[in-house]
PDB file of C-alpha atoms in Angstrom:
ATOM      1  CA  MET A 125     151.463 124.811  86.707  1.00 48.00           C
ATOM      2  CA  THR A 126     151.694 127.887  88.905  1.00 47.00           C
ATOM      3  CA  PRO A 127     153.740 127.698  92.098  1.00 48.00           C
ATOM      4  CA  SER A 128     151.726 127.391  95.284  1.00 50.00           C
ATOM      5  CA  THR A 129     151.963 126.797  98.966  1.00 63.00           C
ATOM      6  CA  HIS A 130     150.766 123.417 100.176  1.00 88.00           C
ATOM      7  CA  LEU A 131     147.265 122.910  98.824  1.00 94.00           C
ATOM      8  CA  THR A 132     144.949 119.927  99.015  1.00 95.00           C
ATOM      9  CA  PHE A 133     142.135 119.291  96.581  1.00 97.00           C
ATOM     10  CA  VAL A 134     139.286 116.801  96.520  1.00 98.00           C
ATOM     11  CA  LEU A 135     138.409 115.141  93.228  1.00 98.00           C
ATOM     12  CA  ILE A 136     134.791 113.962  93.214  1.00 98.00           C
ATOM     13  CA  ILE A 137     133.716 111.149  90.878  1.00 98.00           C
ATOM     14  CA  ALA A 138     129.990 111.797  90.429  1.00 97.00           C
ATOM     15  CA  SER A 139     128.853 108.793  88.388  1.00 95.00           C
ATOM     16  CA  VAL A 140     127.489 105.742  90.186  1.00 94.00           C
ATOM     17  CA  ARG A 141     125.897 103.805  87.316  1.00 92.00           C
ATOM     18  CA  ALA A 142     126.950 100.295  86.383  1.00 90.00           C
ATOM     19  CA  GLY A 143     129.491 100.367  83.558  1.00 90.00           C
ATOM     20  CA  ARG A 144     130.509 103.922  84.428  1.00 93.00           C
ATOM     21  CA  ILE A 145     133.707 105.460  83.095  1.00 95.00           C
ATOM     22  CA  GLY A 146     134.059 108.188  85.708  1.00 96.00           C
ATOM     23  CA  PRO A 147     137.073 106.537  87.378  1.00 97.00           C
ATOM     24  CA  SER A 148     138.845 106.320  83.993  1.00 97.00           C
ATOM     25  CA  VAL A 149     138.136 110.002  83.335  1.00 97.00           C
ATOM     26  CA  ALA A 150     139.398 110.921  86.818  1.00 97.00           C
ATOM     27  CA  ARG A 151     142.579 108.868  86.319  1.00 97.00           C
ATOM     28  CA  TRP A 152     143.156 110.531  82.938  1.00 97.00           C
ATOM     29  CA  PHE A 153     142.761 114.015  84.475  1.00 97.00           C
ATOM     30  CA  LEU A 154     145.240 113.332  87.278  1.00 97.00           C
ATOM     31  CA  ASP A 155     147.694 111.784  84.808  1.00 95.00           C
ATOM     32  CA  GLN A 156     147.783 115.055  82.834  1.00 95.00           C
ATOM     33  CA  LEU A 157     149.144 116.998  85.788  1.00 92.00           C
ATOM     34  CA  PRO A 158     152.889 117.278  86.406  1.00 86.00           C
ATOM     35  CA  PRO A 159     154.495 115.183  89.166  1.00 84.00           C
ATOM     36  CA  GLN A 160     154.717 118.217  91.487  1.00 83.00           C
ATOM     37  CA  ARG A 161     150.933 118.572  91.447  1.00 82.00           C
ATOM     38  CA  PRO A 162     149.072 119.421  94.655  1.00 90.00           C
ATOM     39  CA  GLU A 163     147.775 116.677  96.898  1.00 92.00           C
ATOM     40  CA  PHE A 164     144.468 115.067  95.887  1.00 95.00           C
ATOM     41  CA  ASP A 165     141.950 113.082  97.878  1.00 96.00           C
ATOM     42  CA  VAL A 166     139.304 111.222  95.884  1.00 97.00           C
ATOM     43  CA  VAL A 167     135.648 110.938  96.830  1.00 97.00           C
ATOM     44  CA  ASP A 168     133.916 108.345  94.665  1.00 96.00           C
ATOM     45  CA  LEU A 169     130.157 108.649  95.055  1.00 96.00           C
ATOM     46  CA  ALA A 170     129.750 104.978  94.125  1.00 94.00           C
ATOM     47  CA  GLU A 171     131.257 104.230  97.542  1.00 91.00           C
ATOM     48  CA  PRO A 172     129.594 105.073 100.856  1.00 87.00           C
ATOM     49  CA  THR A 173     130.238 108.616 102.061  1.00 84.00           C
ATOM     50  CA  GLY A 174     130.139 109.839 105.627  1.00 82.00           C
ATOM     51  CA  THR A 175     132.221 111.660 108.199  1.00 89.00           C
ATOM     52  CA  THR A 176     135.446 110.976 106.312  1.00 93.00           C
ATOM     53  CA  THR A 177     133.987 112.684 103.241  1.00 94.00           C
ATOM     54  CA  THR A 178     132.837 115.644 105.323  1.00 95.00           C
ATOM     55  CA  ARG A 179     136.327 115.972 106.801  1.00 96.00           C
ATOM     56  CA  LEU A 180     137.950 115.786 103.347  1.00 97.00           C
ATOM     57  CA  LEU A 181     135.615 118.453 101.946  1.00 97.00           C
ATOM     58  CA  ASP A 182     136.161 120.681 104.962  1.00 95.00           C
ATOM     59  CA  HIS A 183     139.962 120.539 104.766  1.00 95.00           C
ATOM     60  CA  ALA A 184     140.146 120.904 100.985  1.00 97.00           C
ATOM     61  CA  ASP A 185     141.384 124.079  99.342  1.00 97.00           C
ATOM     62  CA  GLY A 186     139.260 123.381  96.254  1.00 98.00           C
ATOM     63  CA  PHE A 187     137.521 120.748  94.211  1.00 98.00           C
ATOM     64  CA  VAL A 188     137.586 118.966  90.877  1.00 98.00           C
ATOM     65  CA  VAL A 189     134.197 117.520  89.954  1.00 98.00           C
ATOM     66  CA  VAL A 190     134.291 114.726  87.380  1.00 98.00           C
ATOM     67  CA  THR A 191     130.730 114.415  86.140  1.00 98.00           C
ATOM     68  CA  PRO A 192     128.786 112.825  83.336  1.00 97.00           C
ATOM     69  CA  GLU A 193     125.724 114.457  81.879  1.00 94.00           C
ATOM     70  CA  TYR A 194     122.507 112.655  82.784  1.00 92.00           C
ATOM     71  CA  ASN A 195     119.369 113.952  81.043  1.00 91.00           C
ATOM     72  CA  HIS A 196     120.886 117.417  80.405  1.00 93.00           C
ATOM     73  CA  SER A 197     122.056 117.724  84.019  1.00 95.00           C
ATOM     74  CA  TYR A 198     124.290 116.071  86.617  1.00 95.00           C
ATOM     75  CA  PRO A 199     123.800 112.923  88.730  1.00 95.00           C
ATOM     76  CA  GLY A 200     121.408 113.002  91.671  1.00 94.00           C
ATOM     77  CA  GLU A 201     124.045 111.530  93.970  1.00 96.00           C
ATOM     78  CA  LEU A 202     126.167 114.630  93.377  1.00 97.00           C
ATOM     79  CA  LYS A 203     123.220 116.867  94.308  1.00 97.00           C
ATOM     80  CA  VAL A 204     122.799 114.896  97.544  1.00 96.00           C
ATOM     81  CA  LEU A 205     126.506 115.348  98.366  1.00 97.00           C
ATOM     82  CA  ILE A 206     126.367 119.070  97.648  1.00 97.00           C
ATOM     83  CA  ASP A 207     123.181 119.636  99.636  1.00 96.00           C
ATOM     84  CA  SER A 208     124.419 117.532 102.578  1.00 95.00           C
ATOM     85  CA  HIS A 209     127.198 120.042 103.209  1.00 95.00           C
ATOM     86  CA  ARG A 210     127.294 123.789 103.406  1.00 93.00           C
ATOM     87  CA  SER A 211     130.243 125.349 105.199  1.00 94.00           C
ATOM     88  CA  GLU A 212     132.612 122.754 103.728  1.00 95.00           C
ATOM     89  CA  TRP A 213     132.229 124.336 100.275  1.00 97.00           C
ATOM     90  CA  LYS A 214     132.376 128.026 101.229  1.00 96.00           C
ATOM     91  CA  HIS A 215     135.098 130.269  99.755  1.00 96.00           C
ATOM     92  CA  LYS A 216     136.679 127.518  97.714  1.00 97.00           C
ATOM     93  CA  PRO A 217     137.065 127.065  93.959  1.00 98.00           C
ATOM     94  CA  VAL A 218     135.774 124.226  91.830  1.00 98.00           C
ATOM     95  CA  THR A 219     136.692 123.136  88.330  1.00 98.00           C
ATOM     96  CA  PHE A 220     134.753 120.683  86.225  1.00 98.00           C
ATOM     97  CA  VAL A 221     135.789 117.708  84.137  1.00 98.00           C
ATOM     98  CA  SER A 222     132.632 116.760  82.287  1.00 98.00           C
ATOM     99  CA  TYR A 223     131.899 114.066  79.777  1.00 97.00           C
ATOM    100  CA  GLY A 224     129.042 112.876  77.666  1.00 95.00           C
ATOM    101  CA  GLY A 225     127.732 112.801  74.147  1.00 94.00           C
ATOM    102  CA  MET A 226     127.869 115.720  71.731  1.00 92.00           C
ATOM    103  CA  SER A 227     127.767 118.303  74.536  1.00 92.00           C
ATOM    104  CA  GLY A 228     130.678 116.761  76.437  1.00 93.00           C
ATOM    105  CA  GLY A 229     128.725 117.191  79.655  1.00 93.00           C
ATOM    106  CA  LEU A 230     128.590 120.980  79.429  1.00 94.00           C
ATOM    107  CA  ARG A 231     124.893 121.121  80.293  1.00 95.00           C
ATOM    108  CA  ALA A 232     125.648 119.359  83.585  1.00 96.00           C
ATOM    109  CA  VAL A 233     128.342 121.940  84.294  1.00 97.00           C
ATOM    110  CA  GLU A 234     125.992 124.849  83.642  1.00 97.00           C
ATOM    111  CA  HIS A 235     123.591 123.482  86.248  1.00 96.00           C
ATOM    112  CA  LEU A 236     126.415 122.895  88.717  1.00 97.00           C
ATOM    113  CA  ARG A 237     127.729 126.442  88.356  1.00 97.00           C
ATOM    114  CA  THR A 238     124.487 127.926  89.691  1.00 97.00           C
ATOM    115  CA  VAL A 239     124.246 125.452  92.570  1.00 97.00           C
ATOM    116  CA  PHE A 240     127.844 126.038  93.666  1.00 97.00           C
ATOM    117  CA  ALA A 241     127.512 129.822  93.324  1.00 97.00           C
ATOM    118  CA  GLU A 242     124.729 129.717  95.916  1.00 97.00           C
ATOM    119  CA  LEU A 243     127.215 128.098  98.331  1.00 96.00           C
ATOM    120  CA  TYR A 244     129.877 130.808  97.783  1.00 96.00           C
ATOM    121  CA  VAL A 245     131.986 128.509  95.616  1.00 97.00           C
ATOM    122  CA  VAL A 246     133.887 130.038  92.705  1.00 96.00           C
ATOM    123  CA  GLY A 247     133.577 128.024  89.509  1.00 97.00           C
ATOM    124  CA  THR A 248     136.621 128.302  87.267  1.00 97.00           C
ATOM    125  CA  ARG A 249     136.199 129.571  83.753  1.00 96.00           C
ATOM    126  CA  ASN A 250     138.402 126.804  82.391  1.00 96.00           C
ATOM    127  CA  GLY A 251     137.519 123.156  82.615  1.00 96.00           C
ATOM    128  CA  VAL A 252     137.566 120.006  80.549  1.00 97.00           C
ATOM    129  CA  ALA A 253     134.703 118.775  78.348  1.00 97.00           C
ATOM    130  CA  ILE A 254     135.161 115.306  76.902  1.00 97.00           C
ATOM    131  CA  HIS A 255     132.947 114.415  73.971  1.00 95.00           C
ATOM    132  CA  MET A 256     132.136 110.729  73.421  1.00 95.00           C
ATOM    133  CA  PRO A 257     134.761 109.437  75.886  1.00 94.00           C
ATOM    134  CA  TRP A 258     133.739 105.816  75.329  1.00 94.00           C
ATOM    135  CA  ASP A 259     135.210 106.154  71.828  1.00 94.00           C
ATOM    136  CA  HIS A 260     138.607 106.878  73.436  1.00 94.00           C
ATOM    137  CA  LEU A 261     138.727 104.027  75.959  1.00 94.00           C
ATOM    138  CA  GLU A 262     140.942 101.006  75.590  1.00 93.00           C
ATOM    139  CA  ASP A 263     141.027  98.447  78.398  1.00 92.00           C
ATOM    140  CA  GLY A 264     139.651 101.062  80.798  1.00 91.00           C
ATOM    141  CA  THR A 265     142.271 103.671  79.903  1.00 95.00           C
ATOM    142  CA  LEU A 266     141.139 106.963  78.431  1.00 95.00           C
ATOM    143  CA  THR A 267     143.427 108.358  75.731  1.00 95.00           C
ATOM    144  CA  LEU A 268     142.813 111.893  74.499  1.00 95.00           C
ATOM    145  CA  ASP A 269     144.748 114.344  72.339  1.00 94.00           C
ATOM    146  CA  ASP A 270     147.222 117.025  73.405  1.00 95.00           C
ATOM    147  CA  ALA A 271     144.558 119.747  73.328  1.00 95.00           C
ATOM    148  CA  ALA A 272     142.528 117.894  75.949  1.00 95.00           C
ATOM    149  CA  ALA A 273     145.639 117.389  78.077  1.00 96.00           C
ATOM    150  CA  ALA A 274     146.443 121.097  77.815  1.00 96.00           C
ATOM    151  CA  SER A 275     142.907 121.972  78.922  1.00 96.00           C
ATOM    152  CA  ALA A 276     143.338 119.781  82.021  1.00 97.00           C
ATOM    153  CA  ARG A 277     146.562 121.563  82.965  1.00 96.00           C
ATOM    154  CA  GLN A 278     145.031 124.992  82.288  1.00 96.00           C
ATOM    155  CA  ALA A 279     141.990 124.169  84.436  1.00 97.00           C
ATOM    156  CA  MET A 280     144.272 123.011  87.261  1.00 96.00           C
ATOM    157  CA  ASP A 281     146.408 126.147  87.021  1.00 96.00           C
ATOM    158  CA  GLU A 282     143.298 128.289  87.375  1.00 97.00           C
ATOM    159  CA  LEU A 283     142.007 126.170  90.260  1.00 97.00           C
ATOM    160  CA  ILE A 284     145.313 126.678  92.113  1.00 96.00           C
ATOM    161  CA  TRP A 285     145.195 130.427  91.414  1.00 96.00           C
ATOM    162  CA  TRP A 286     141.683 130.723  92.889  1.00 97.00           C
ATOM    163  CA  ALA A 287     142.573 128.494  95.865  1.00 97.00           C
ATOM    164  CA  GLU A 288     145.474 130.802  96.724  1.00 96.00           C
ATOM    165  CA  LEU A 289     143.385 133.932  96.181  1.00 96.00           C
ATOM    166  CA  LEU A 290     140.534 132.690  98.394  1.00 95.00           C
ATOM    167  CA  LYS A 291     142.793 131.404 101.178  1.00 93.00           C
ATOM    168  CA  PRO A 292     142.360 134.558 103.354  1.00 90.00           C
ATOM    169  CA  GLU A 293     138.553 134.202 103.129  1.00 88.00           C
ATOM    170  CA  ARG A 294     138.726 130.575 104.253  1.00 84.00           C
ATOM    171  CA  SER A 295     140.968 131.581 107.162  1.00 80.00           C
ATOM    172  CA  ALA A 296     138.576 134.378 108.140  1.00 72.00           C
ATOM    173  CA  GLY A 297     135.678 131.906 108.027  1.00 63.00           C
ATOM    174  CA  ALA A 298     137.564 129.572 110.344  1.00 56.00           C
ATOM    175  CA  ARG A 299     137.740 132.454 112.844  1.00 45.00           C
ATOM    176  CA  GLY A 300     133.987 132.973 112.592  1.00 49.00           C
ATOM    177  CA  VAL A 301     134.040 135.944 110.188  1.00 44.00           C
ATOM    178  CA  ALA A 302     131.520 135.580 107.357  1.00 48.00           C
TER     179      ALA A 302
END
């Protein structure tokens, strides 16, 4: 993991369906990062969101979106969260941890990239795509191979790099410069 100044990220769990595995996927992702990882706040869309969520998004240096693929796209609750905020996203990076069937959630990510780009959010090139995650769950714990773990660390490294690079833009925005 690349060295960084103090950074805070928000991990968003997008699934709200009964029997969901989003929290297990989120836990797995965080467990792949070294102990000196940046600070993370978690926004679980299955729980009520409000002013606390807005404050977390606003103060974040970047985002990790953990999303399933629903009907070749992403959950509606995630769209509501995205569209309910605007300035909170601007000049920040996002990486994606997607999961689903054969596509591993990649179709959801492709839709999200265009939505976030409209909000001046930089989507990382690297991310994590988990194919058939339910086949790798045991007692609620997701267990994946070393290649998947390496992809999580690589995605986080890139997210940190972009967060550092975009920091001057976020500071300028705070001063009212667009």
